[in-house]
PDB file of C-alpha atoms in Angstrom:
ATOM      1  CA  ALA A  18     -54.330-236.878-143.288  1.00 74.00           C
ATOM      2  CA  GLN A  19     -56.072-236.990-140.206  1.00 83.00           C
ATOM      3  CA  THR A  20     -59.649-238.142-140.162  1.00 92.00           C
ATOM      4  CA  VAL A  21     -61.960-238.661-137.118  1.00 96.00           C
ATOM      5  CA  THR A  22     -65.253-240.484-137.100  1.00 96.00           C
ATOM      6  CA  GLN A  23     -68.255-240.282-134.973  1.00 97.00           C
ATOM      7  CA  SER A  24     -70.648-243.407-135.745  1.00 95.00           C
ATOM      8  CA  GLN A  25     -73.520-242.437-133.549  1.00 96.00           C
ATOM      9  CA  PRO A  26     -75.252-239.605-135.390  1.00 95.00           C
ATOM     10  CA  GLU A  27     -77.803-239.182-132.488  1.00 97.00           C
ATOM     11  CA  MET A  28     -78.002-240.645-128.758  1.00 97.00           C
ATOM     12  CA  SER A  29     -80.573-239.906-125.738  1.00 97.00           C
ATOM     13  CA  VAL A  30     -80.092-240.480-122.439  1.00 98.00           C
ATOM     14  CA  GLN A  31     -82.275-240.503-118.937  1.00 98.00           C
ATOM     15  CA  GLU A  32     -81.481-237.934-116.812  1.00 98.00           C
ATOM     16  CA  ALA A  33     -79.260-239.228-113.915  1.00 97.00           C
ATOM     17  CA  GLU A  34     -78.279-241.802-116.081  1.00 98.00           C
ATOM     18  CA  THR A  35     -74.495-242.540-117.799  1.00 98.00           C
ATOM     19  CA  VAL A  36     -74.146-242.326-121.378  1.00 98.00           C
ATOM     20  CA  THR A  37     -70.902-242.828-123.706  1.00 98.00           C
ATOM     21  CA  LEU A  38     -70.158-241.541-126.927  1.00 98.00           C
ATOM     22  CA  SER A  39     -68.313-242.855-129.251  1.00 98.00           C
ATOM     23  CA  CYS A  40     -65.151-241.188-131.484  1.00 98.00           C
ATOM     24  CA  THR A  41     -62.351-242.869-133.481  1.00 98.00           C
ATOM     25  CA  TYR A  42     -59.487-241.262-135.518  1.00 97.00           C
ATOM     26  CA  ASP A  43     -56.962-242.300-138.155  1.00 95.00           C
ATOM     27  CA  THR A  44     -53.532-240.705-137.636  1.00 92.00           C
ATOM     28  CA  SER A  45     -49.967-241.877-138.273  1.00 91.00           C
ATOM     29  CA  GLU A  46     -48.579-239.311-135.864  1.00 88.00           C
ATOM     30  CA  ASN A  47     -47.178-240.419-132.290  1.00 88.00           C
ATOM     31  CA  ASN A  48     -47.638-237.281-130.815  1.00 90.00           C
ATOM     32  CA  TYR A  49     -51.537-235.494-130.713  1.00 93.00           C
ATOM     33  CA  TYR A  50     -53.990-234.236-128.740  1.00 94.00           C
ATOM     34  CA  LEU A  51     -57.801-235.148-128.473  1.00 96.00           C
ATOM     35  CA  PHE A  52     -60.920-233.013-127.389  1.00 96.00           C
ATOM     36  CA  TRP A  53     -64.452-232.955-126.656  1.00 97.00           C
ATOM     37  CA  TYR A  54     -66.592-229.994-127.649  1.00 97.00           C
ATOM     38  CA  LYS A  55     -69.817-229.303-127.081  1.00 97.00           C
ATOM     39  CA  GLN A  56     -72.405-227.392-129.035  1.00 96.00           C
ATOM     40  CA  PRO A  57     -75.927-226.696-127.199  1.00 95.00           C
ATOM     41  CA  PRO A  58     -78.558-225.011-128.852  1.00 92.00           C
ATOM     42  CA  SER A  59     -77.111-221.654-128.485  1.00 91.00           C
ATOM     43  CA  ARG A  60     -74.537-222.587-131.203  1.00 92.00           C
ATOM     44  CA  GLN A  61     -71.596-221.722-128.821  1.00 92.00           C
ATOM     45  CA  MET A  62     -68.515-224.172-128.894  1.00 94.00           C
ATOM     46  CA  ILE A  63     -67.495-225.108-125.194  1.00 95.00           C
ATOM     47  CA  LEU A  64     -64.342-227.220-124.292  1.00 95.00           C
ATOM     48  CA  VAL A  65     -65.456-230.154-122.419  1.00 97.00           C
ATOM     49  CA  ILE A  66     -62.235-231.891-122.045  1.00 96.00           C
ATOM     50  CA  ARG A  67     -58.830-232.880-123.490  1.00 95.00           C
ATOM     51  CA  GLN A  68     -56.240-235.376-123.734  1.00 95.00           C
ATOM     52  CA  GLU A  69     -52.621-235.468-124.661  1.00 93.00           C
ATOM     53  CA  ALA A  70     -51.528-238.836-126.528  1.00 92.00           C
ATOM     54  CA  TYR A  71     -48.703-239.624-124.640  1.00 91.00           C
ATOM     55  CA  LYS A  72     -50.423-239.254-121.509  1.00 89.00           C
ATOM     56  CA  GLN A  73     -51.944-242.718-120.404  1.00 85.00           C
ATOM     57  CA  GLN A  74     -54.134-241.680-117.854  1.00 92.00           C
ATOM     58  CA  ASN A  75     -57.643-240.981-118.853  1.00 95.00           C
ATOM     59  CA  ALA A  76     -58.612-237.153-118.518  1.00 94.00           C
ATOM     60  CA  THR A  77     -61.676-236.372-116.267  1.00 94.00           C
ATOM     61  CA  GLU A  78     -63.369-233.406-115.707  1.00 94.00           C
ATOM     62  CA  ASN A  79     -66.251-233.397-113.130  1.00 96.00           C
ATOM     63  CA  ARG A  80     -68.695-235.470-114.671  1.00 97.00           C
ATOM     64  CA  PHE A  81     -67.404-236.143-118.006  1.00 98.00           C
ATOM     65  CA  SER A  82     -64.426-238.692-118.735  1.00 97.00           C
ATOM     66  CA  VAL A  83     -62.849-240.220-121.328  1.00 97.00           C
ATOM     67  CA  ASN A  84     -61.693-243.798-122.351  1.00 97.00           C
ATOM     68  CA  PHE A  85     -58.574-243.305-124.564  1.00 96.00           C
ATOM     69  CA  GLN A  86     -57.671-246.091-126.230  1.00 96.00           C
ATOM     70  CA  LYS A  87     -54.146-244.989-128.088  1.00 94.00           C
ATOM     71  CA  ALA A  88     -53.461-248.557-130.152  1.00 94.00           C
ATOM     72  CA  ALA A  89     -57.539-248.768-131.202  1.00 95.00           C
ATOM     73  CA  LYS A  90     -57.240-245.076-131.994  1.00 96.00           C
ATOM     74  CA  SER A  91     -60.304-244.493-130.076  1.00 97.00           C
ATOM     75  CA  PHE A  92     -61.122-241.398-127.584  1.00 97.00           C
ATOM     76  CA  SER A  93     -64.736-242.205-126.392  1.00 98.00           C
ATOM     77  CA  LEU A  94     -66.634-239.704-123.576  1.00 98.00           C
ATOM     78  CA  LYS A  95     -68.201-240.884-120.773  1.00 98.00           C
ATOM     79  CA  ILE A  96     -70.775-238.459-119.079  1.00 98.00           C
ATOM     80  CA  SER A  97     -72.220-239.454-115.448  1.00 98.00           C
ATOM     81  CA  ASP A  98     -75.480-238.431-113.972  1.00 98.00           C
ATOM     82  CA  SER A  99     -76.588-237.003-117.017  1.00 98.00           C
ATOM     83  CA  GLN A 100     -78.266-233.594-116.981  1.00 97.00           C
ATOM     84  CA  LEU A 101     -80.871-231.823-119.096  1.00 97.00           C
ATOM     85  CA  GLY A 102     -78.182-228.726-119.785  1.00 96.00           C
ATOM     86  CA  ASP A 103     -76.087-231.579-121.242  1.00 97.00           C
ATOM     87  CA  THR A 104     -78.500-231.561-124.149  1.00 97.00           C
ATOM     88  CA  ALA A 105     -75.967-230.780-126.981  1.00 97.00           C
ATOM     89  CA  MET A 106     -74.071-231.938-130.137  1.00 97.00           C
ATOM     90  CA  TYR A 107     -71.075-233.359-128.961  1.00 98.00           C
ATOM     91  CA  PHE A 108     -67.831-233.023-131.483  1.00 97.00           C
ATOM     92  CA  CYS A 109     -64.794-235.113-130.876  1.00 97.00           C
ATOM     93  CA  ALA A 110     -61.810-233.061-132.539  1.00 95.00           C
ATOM     94  CA  PHE A 111     -58.043-233.973-133.539  1.00 94.00           C
ATOM     95  CA  THR A 112     -54.863-231.826-133.699  1.00 92.00           C
ATOM     96  CA  ARG A 113     -51.148-232.731-134.452  1.00 87.00           C
ATOM     97  CA  GLY A 114     -49.091-232.388-131.550  1.00 81.00           C
ATOM     98  CA  GLU A 115     -46.738-229.839-133.186  1.00 76.00           C
ATOM     99  CA  THR A 116     -47.116-225.923-132.472  1.00 69.00           C
ATOM    100  CA  SER A 117     -46.442-224.928-135.880  1.00 69.00           C
ATOM    101  CA  GLY A 118     -48.859-225.727-138.898  1.00 68.00           C
ATOM    102  CA  SER A 119     -51.413-227.515-136.270  1.00 77.00           C
ATOM    103  CA  ARG A 120     -55.378-227.162-136.862  1.00 85.00           C
ATOM    104  CA  LEU A 121     -58.096-229.201-135.291  1.00 90.00           C
ATOM    105  CA  THR A 122     -59.941-231.853-137.513  1.00 92.00           C
ATOM    106  CA  PHE A 123     -63.506-232.410-136.428  1.00 94.00           C
ATOM    107  CA  GLY A 124     -65.891-235.502-136.358  1.00 95.00           C
ATOM    108  CA  GLU A 125     -69.097-235.100-137.699  1.00 94.00           C
ATOM    109  CA  GLY A 126     -71.010-234.683-134.609  1.00 96.00           C
ATOM    110  CA  THR A 127     -73.285-236.611-132.057  1.00 97.00           C
ATOM    111  CA  GLN A 128     -76.821-234.921-131.313  1.00 97.00           C
ATOM    112  CA  LEU A 129     -77.394-236.047-127.526  1.00 98.00           C
ATOM    113  CA  THR A 130     -80.661-235.346-125.842  1.00 98.00           C
ATOM    114  CA  VAL A 131     -80.961-235.908-122.189  1.00 98.00           C
ATOM    115  CA  ASN A 132     -84.673-236.750-121.632  1.00 97.00           C
ATOM    116  CA  PRO A 133     -86.235-235.756-117.834  1.00 96.00           C
TER     117      PRO A 133
ATOM    118  CA  ASP B   9     -63.253-210.229-119.639  1.00 62.00           C
ATOM    119  CA  GLY B  10     -61.084-211.745-122.142  1.00 71.00           C
ATOM    120  CA  GLY B  11     -63.036-213.735-125.287  1.00 93.00           C
ATOM    121  CA  ILE B  12     -63.665-213.578-128.952  1.00 96.00           C
ATOM    122  CA  THR B  13     -66.313-211.048-130.375  1.00 96.00           C
ATOM    123  CA  GLN B  14     -68.021-211.721-133.778  1.00 97.00           C
ATOM    124  CA  SER B  15     -70.033-209.418-135.575  1.00 96.00           C
ATOM    125  CA  PRO B  16     -72.642-209.066-137.276  1.00 96.00           C
ATOM    126  CA  LYS B  17     -74.854-212.346-135.300  1.00 95.00           C
ATOM    127  CA  TYR B  18     -77.093-211.825-138.612  1.00 95.00           C
ATOM    128  CA  LEU B  19     -75.690-210.788-142.038  1.00 94.00           C
ATOM    129  CA  PHE B  20     -77.876-211.044-145.271  1.00 91.00           C
ATOM    130  CA  ARG B  21     -76.176-210.901-148.671  1.00 87.00           C
ATOM    131  CA  LYS B  22     -77.331-209.920-152.180  1.00 87.00           C
ATOM    132  CA  GLU B  23     -76.272-211.781-155.428  1.00 83.00           C
ATOM    133  CA  GLY B  24     -72.781-210.626-156.339  1.00 85.00           C
ATOM    134  CA  GLN B  25     -72.167-208.852-153.174  1.00 91.00           C
ATOM    135  CA  ASN B  26     -69.033-208.882-151.134  1.00 94.00           C
ATOM    136  CA  VAL B  27     -69.676-209.146-147.266  1.00 95.00           C
ATOM    137  CA  THR B  28     -67.147-209.177-144.359  1.00 96.00           C
ATOM    138  CA  LEU B  29     -67.873-210.992-141.135  1.00 97.00           C
ATOM    139  CA  SER B  30     -65.630-209.416-138.211  1.00 98.00           C
ATOM    140  CA  CYS B  31     -63.604-211.624-135.570  1.00 98.00           C
ATOM    141  CA  GLU B  32     -61.747-209.833-133.177  1.00 98.00           C
ATOM    142  CA  GLN B  33     -60.072-211.566-129.774  1.00 97.00           C
ATOM    143  CA  ASN B  34     -58.346-209.949-126.626  1.00 96.00           C
ATOM    144  CA  LEU B  35     -57.081-213.413-125.403  1.00 95.00           C
ATOM    145  CA  ASN B  36     -53.718-212.243-126.766  1.00 94.00           C
ATOM    146  CA  HIS B  37     -53.735-215.602-128.930  1.00 94.00           C
ATOM    147  CA  ASP B  38     -51.392-216.077-132.013  1.00 92.00           C
ATOM    148  CA  ALA B  39     -53.781-218.408-134.008  1.00 93.00           C
ATOM    149  CA  MET B  40     -56.888-217.749-135.255  1.00 95.00           C
ATOM    150  CA  TYR B  41     -59.466-219.883-137.445  1.00 96.00           C
ATOM    151  CA  TRP B  42     -62.701-219.634-139.683  1.00 97.00           C
ATOM    152  CA  TYR B  43     -65.141-222.769-139.672  1.00 97.00           C
ATOM    153  CA  ARG B  44     -67.992-223.070-141.720  1.00 97.00           C
ATOM    154  CA  GLN B  45     -71.052-225.117-140.125  1.00 96.00           C
ATOM    155  CA  ASP B  46     -74.059-226.345-142.145  1.00 93.00           C
ATOM    156  CA  PRO B  47     -77.407-227.558-141.214  1.00 87.00           C
ATOM    157  CA  GLY B  48     -76.933-230.713-138.858  1.00 81.00           C
ATOM    158  CA  GLN B  49     -72.904-230.995-139.659  1.00 84.00           C
ATOM    159  CA  GLY B  50     -69.397-230.600-138.315  1.00 88.00           C
ATOM    160  CA  LEU B  51     -67.007-227.829-138.516  1.00 94.00           C
ATOM    161  CA  ARG B  52     -65.013-227.556-141.884  1.00 94.00           C
ATOM    162  CA  LEU B  53     -61.752-225.314-142.094  1.00 95.00           C
ATOM    163  CA  ILE B  54     -62.137-222.222-144.231  1.00 97.00           C
ATOM    164  CA  TYR B  55     -58.595-220.367-143.049  1.00 97.00           C
ATOM    165  CA  TYR B  56     -56.315-220.129-140.566  1.00 95.00           C
ATOM    166  CA  SER B  57     -53.379-217.910-139.149  1.00 94.00           C
ATOM    167  CA  GLN B  58     -50.749-218.583-137.050  1.00 91.00           C
ATOM    168  CA  ILE B  59     -49.193-215.641-136.560  1.00 91.00           C
ATOM    169  CA  VAL B  60     -49.681-211.984-138.102  1.00 94.00           C
ATOM    170  CA  ASN B  61     -49.493-211.163-141.441  1.00 95.00           C
ATOM    171  CA  ASP B  62     -49.396-214.527-142.095  1.00 94.00           C
ATOM    172  CA  PHE B  63     -52.619-217.629-143.092  1.00 95.00           C
ATOM    173  CA  GLN B  64     -53.294-220.783-144.870  1.00 95.00           C
ATOM    174  CA  LYS B  65     -56.153-221.801-146.780  1.00 96.00           C
ATOM    175  CA  GLY B  66     -57.980-224.746-144.993  1.00 94.00           C
ATOM    176  CA  ASP B  67     -60.067-227.357-146.616  1.00 92.00           C
ATOM    177  CA  ILE B  68     -62.728-225.074-148.218  1.00 96.00           C
ATOM    178  CA  ALA B  69     -61.271-221.830-148.913  1.00 97.00           C
ATOM    179  CA  GLU B  70     -62.620-221.366-152.264  1.00 96.00           C
ATOM    180  CA  GLY B  71     -64.584-218.079-152.242  1.00 96.00           C
ATOM    181  CA  TYR B  72     -63.453-216.596-149.044  1.00 97.00           C
ATOM    182  CA  SER B  73     -60.615-214.731-148.447  1.00 97.00           C
ATOM    183  CA  VAL B  74     -59.082-213.120-145.256  1.00 98.00           C
ATOM    184  CA  SER B  75     -56.363-210.725-143.270  1.00 97.00           C
ATOM    185  CA  ARG B  76     -54.247-210.809-140.501  1.00 97.00           C
ATOM    186  CA  GLU B  77     -53.022-207.351-140.241  1.00 97.00           C
ATOM    187  CA  LYS B  78     -53.190-207.221-136.567  1.00 96.00           C
ATOM    188  CA  LYS B  79     -52.946-209.932-133.917  1.00 96.00           C
ATOM    189  CA  GLU B  80     -56.284-209.422-132.307  1.00 97.00           C
ATOM    190  CA  SER B  81     -58.431-209.411-136.007  1.00 98.00           C
ATOM    191  CA  PHE B  82     -59.195-212.197-138.423  1.00 98.00           C
ATOM    192  CA  PRO B  83     -61.758-210.824-140.980  1.00 98.00           C
ATOM    193  CA  LEU B  84     -63.316-213.139-143.328  1.00 98.00           C
ATOM    194  CA  THR B  85     -64.941-211.707-146.586  1.00 97.00           C
ATOM    195  CA  VAL B  86     -67.425-214.133-148.435  1.00 96.00           C
ATOM    196  CA  THR B  87     -66.972-213.298-152.028  1.00 94.00           C
ATOM    197  CA  SER B  88     -69.397-213.188-154.944  1.00 90.00           C
ATOM    198  CA  ALA B  89     -67.410-216.426-155.902  1.00 88.00           C
ATOM    199  CA  GLN B  90     -68.820-218.222-153.006  1.00 89.00           C
ATOM    200  CA  LYS B  91     -72.002-219.445-154.612  1.00 86.00           C
ATOM    201  CA  ASN B  92     -73.872-221.073-151.296  1.00 91.00           C
ATOM    202  CA  PRO B  93     -72.313-218.962-148.844  1.00 92.00           C
ATOM    203  CA  THR B  94     -75.415-219.669-146.534  1.00 94.00           C
ATOM    204  CA  ALA B  95     -73.850-221.078-143.118  1.00 96.00           C
ATOM    205  CA  PHE B  96     -72.958-220.555-139.721  1.00 96.00           C
ATOM    206  CA  TYR B  97     -69.809-218.933-139.223  1.00 98.00           C
ATOM    207  CA  LEU B  98     -67.211-219.542-136.309  1.00 97.00           C
ATOM    208  CA  CYS B  99     -64.170-217.890-135.546  1.00 97.00           C
ATOM    209  CA  ALA B 100     -61.809-219.742-133.273  1.00 96.00           C
ATOM    210  CA  SER B 101     -58.573-218.610-131.264  1.00 95.00           C
ATOM    211  CA  SER B 102     -55.985-220.824-129.204  1.00 92.00           C
ATOM    212  CA  ILE B 103     -52.570-219.603-127.870  1.00 89.00           C
ATOM    213  CA  GLU B 104     -50.522-222.267-130.228  1.00 80.00           C
ATOM    214  CA  GLY B 105     -52.205-224.248-133.330  1.00 75.00           C
ATOM    215  CA  ASN B 106     -52.236-227.602-131.244  1.00 79.00           C
ATOM    216  CA  GLN B 107     -53.660-225.919-128.130  1.00 83.00           C
ATOM    217  CA  PRO B 108     -57.430-225.775-127.495  1.00 87.00           C
ATOM    218  CA  GLN B 109     -59.682-223.556-129.683  1.00 91.00           C
ATOM    219  CA  HIS B 110     -61.850-220.666-127.924  1.00 94.00           C
ATOM    220  CA  PHE B 111     -64.609-219.653-130.118  1.00 95.00           C
ATOM    221  CA  GLY B 112     -66.930-216.743-130.868  1.00 96.00           C
ATOM    222  CA  ASP B 113     -70.589-217.117-130.949  1.00 95.00           C
ATOM    223  CA  GLY B 114     -71.158-217.115-134.725  1.00 96.00           C
ATOM    224  CA  THR B 115     -72.597-215.321-137.422  1.00 97.00           C
ATOM    225  CA  ARG B 116     -75.391-216.651-139.609  1.00 96.00           C
ATOM    226  CA  LEU B 117     -75.206-215.845-143.014  1.00 95.00           C
ATOM    227  CA  SER B 118     -78.365-215.673-145.574  1.00 93.00           C
ATOM    228  CA  ILE B 119     -78.854-215.009-148.971  1.00 86.00           C
ATOM    229  CA  LEU B 120     -81.432-212.209-149.876  1.00 81.00           C
TER     230      LEU B 120
END
């Protein structure tokens, strides 16, 4: 079974600064996908970024980027130029590469607060 | 606009009562999912379905039931056997099981 661990329950950052959220996972699979989701106070789940395990290049989406270390099974999220709207719970998630029977496994989340 | 609609937004259950949470999607997605979220915690999978007329138990299926008679719809019933149903419930869908999931806005269920 796959597990996803987020070791930082809470983090805070000043507006305009950079923050990195940690995520580690455990799997015996070689083909899989990793995701970061954001849940603001509205509680809507929003996809932030996605990484395919077979791609060595780290994914980026505007101010969001990941540091994917496959051998270390690490998948951290870097938020640059933090904005007040980035305040949210951030979840790391894993799914196997197969289309059939695949499901997301979520970490426990990191509550990020951006301070003005 | 395509999306996922969950209803109602708030739901109250009396002791011994079954209640059904609605989830409808118009994204033409094959896979649909139900999650439970308790305060300050992550999402736990209740049930998922990858095709019409088929579904699988997730990690916490006891006390819940689902059906998938139509591609667009995946209702969740919280039965009286679920002794602690107070939680936030999220429905999601994806094109395939390994693709990003799109989420509804959730239903908050409380006990009267």
